[in-house]
């Protein structure tokens, strides 16, 4: 049975990123936000949950990735290619590092952009979604 916008039931989930490796955290959150863990998953429908990630400043990277991993962007002007290491990006904004990792694992189309809006990343354990009562979830329980 194919799900549609009216039949999808979305939940609010709370993920604690403390001590988690960035890539492993991102792949599991991408699976949750996409809805692939649900039995009524439909590829062309946003059937995933709303995810709140807290403690983004406490993630880890393995090996020398703090210095070797580069994030490249372009301003659009000649010789406008800018490069940041993972450590520099983390120092500017820890949430952006987590958001970029998760966004890179979502579809690159309009559906992916819509799904990405269901992600909320925060530094520290305080968040603005208390009214939605997000249910804490352990990432070790997810395959």
Coordinates of C-alpha atoms in Angstrom, one line a residue:
X1 CA 0.0 0.0 0.0
X2 CA 1.4 3.3 -1.1
X3 CA 1.5 6.2 1.4
X4 CA 0.5 9.7 0.6
X5 CA 0.7 13.0 2.3
X6 CA -2.7 12.5 4.0
X7 CA -2.0 8.9 5.3
X8 CA 1.5 9.5 6.7
X9 CA 1.8 9.8 10.4
X10 CA 4.9 11.8 11.4
X11 CA 6.5 11.6 14.8
X12 CA 9.0 13.9 16.6
X13 CA 12.2 12.1 17.6
X14 CA 15.0 13.3 19.7
X15 CA 18.6 12.1 18.9
X16 CA 21.5 12.8 21.3
X17 CA 24.7 13.1 19.2
X18 CA 27.0 12.9 22.3
X19 CA 30.0 10.6 21.5
X20 CA 28.6 9.6 18.1
X21 CA 30.8 9.4 15.0
X22 CA 29.6 12.0 12.4
X23 CA 29.1 9.6 9.4
X24 CA 27.4 6.9 11.4
X25 CA 25.1 9.5 13.1
X26 CA 24.3 11.1 9.8
X27 CA 23.4 7.8 8.0
X28 CA 21.0 6.7 10.8
X29 CA 19.4 10.1 11.0
X30 CA 19.0 10.3 7.2
X31 CA 17.3 6.9 7.3
X32 CA 14.9 8.2 10.0
X33 CA 14.2 11.5 8.4
X34 CA 13.5 9.8 5.0
X35 CA 11.1 7.2 6.6
X36 CA 12.9 4.1 5.5
X37 CA 12.4 2.5 8.9
X38 CA 8.6 2.5 8.4
X39 CA 6.7 -0.4 6.8
X40 CA 4.7 2.0 4.6
X41 CA 7.8 3.7 3.1
X42 CA 7.1 5.2 -0.3
X43 CA 10.1 6.7 -2.2
X44 CA 8.2 9.6 -3.7
X45 CA 6.5 10.8 -0.5
X46 CA 7.9 12.6 2.6
X47 CA 6.9 9.9 5.0
X48 CA 9.8 10.3 7.5
X49 CA 9.8 11.7 11.0
X50 CA 10.8 15.1 12.3
X51 CA 14.2 14.8 13.9
X52 CA 15.7 17.0 16.7
X53 CA 19.5 16.5 17.1
X54 CA 21.0 17.8 20.3
X55 CA 24.6 18.1 21.6
X56 CA 26.0 18.7 18.1
X57 CA 29.2 20.0 19.6
X58 CA 30.0 16.6 21.1
X59 CA 30.4 14.5 17.9
X60 CA 33.6 12.8 16.9
X61 CA 35.5 12.2 13.7
X62 CA 37.9 9.2 13.4
X63 CA 41.5 9.4 12.2
X64 CA 42.9 12.7 10.9
X65 CA 39.6 13.8 9.5
X66 CA 39.5 16.9 11.6
X67 CA 42.4 18.3 9.5
X68 CA 42.2 16.3 6.3
X69 CA 38.5 16.5 5.5
X70 CA 37.8 19.6 3.3
X71 CA 34.5 21.3 2.7
X72 CA 34.7 23.2 -0.6
X73 CA 32.3 25.9 -1.8
X74 CA 32.4 28.4 -4.7
X75 CA 31.4 32.1 -4.6
X76 CA 30.5 32.1 -8.3
X77 CA 33.3 34.5 -9.2
X78 CA 36.6 33.6 -10.9
X79 CA 39.1 32.0 -8.5
X80 CA 36.3 32.1 -5.9
X81 CA 36.8 28.5 -4.6
X82 CA 36.9 28.5 -0.8
X83 CA 38.0 25.6 1.4
X84 CA 37.5 24.9 5.1
X85 CA 38.7 21.9 7.1
X86 CA 36.3 20.0 9.3
X87 CA 37.9 21.7 12.4
X88 CA 37.5 25.2 10.9
X89 CA 33.8 24.5 10.0
X90 CA 33.2 23.0 13.4
X91 CA 34.7 26.0 15.2
X92 CA 32.4 28.3 13.2
X93 CA 29.3 26.3 13.7
X94 CA 29.0 22.7 15.0
X95 CA 25.5 22.5 13.8
X96 CA 26.5 23.2 10.2
X97 CA 28.9 20.2 10.2
X98 CA 26.1 17.8 11.2
X99 CA 23.6 19.4 8.8
X100 CA 25.9 19.1 5.9
X101 CA 26.7 15.4 6.6
X102 CA 22.9 14.6 6.9
X103 CA 21.9 16.6 3.8
X104 CA 24.6 14.8 1.7
X105 CA 22.8 11.6 2.4
X106 CA 19.4 12.8 1.2
X107 CA 18.0 12.8 -2.3
X108 CA 19.2 15.7 -4.5
X109 CA 15.8 16.9 -5.7
X110 CA 12.8 18.8 -4.5
X111 CA 11.7 15.9 -2.2
X112 CA 15.2 16.0 -0.6
X113 CA 14.9 19.7 0.1
X114 CA 11.5 19.2 1.6
X115 CA 12.7 16.3 3.8
X116 CA 15.7 18.4 5.0
X117 CA 13.3 20.9 6.5
X118 CA 12.3 18.3 9.0
X119 CA 15.7 18.4 10.6
X120 CA 16.6 20.6 13.7
X121 CA 20.1 20.6 15.0
X122 CA 21.1 22.3 18.2
X123 CA 24.3 22.9 20.2
X124 CA 23.8 21.8 23.8
X125 CA 20.9 19.8 25.3
X126 CA 18.3 22.6 25.1
X127 CA 16.1 22.8 22.0
X128 CA 13.0 24.8 20.9
X129 CA 10.8 21.8 20.2
X130 CA 9.6 21.0 23.7
X131 CA 6.0 21.7 22.7
X132 CA 6.1 18.9 20.2
X133 CA 7.3 16.4 22.9
X134 CA 10.0 14.6 20.9
X135 CA 10.5 11.0 21.8
X136 CA 14.1 10.2 22.7
X137 CA 15.5 7.4 20.5
X138 CA 18.8 5.5 20.8
X139 CA 20.7 5.2 17.6
X140 CA 22.1 1.8 18.6
X141 CA 18.6 0.4 18.2
X142 CA 18.5 1.4 14.5
X143 CA 20.0 -0.9 11.9

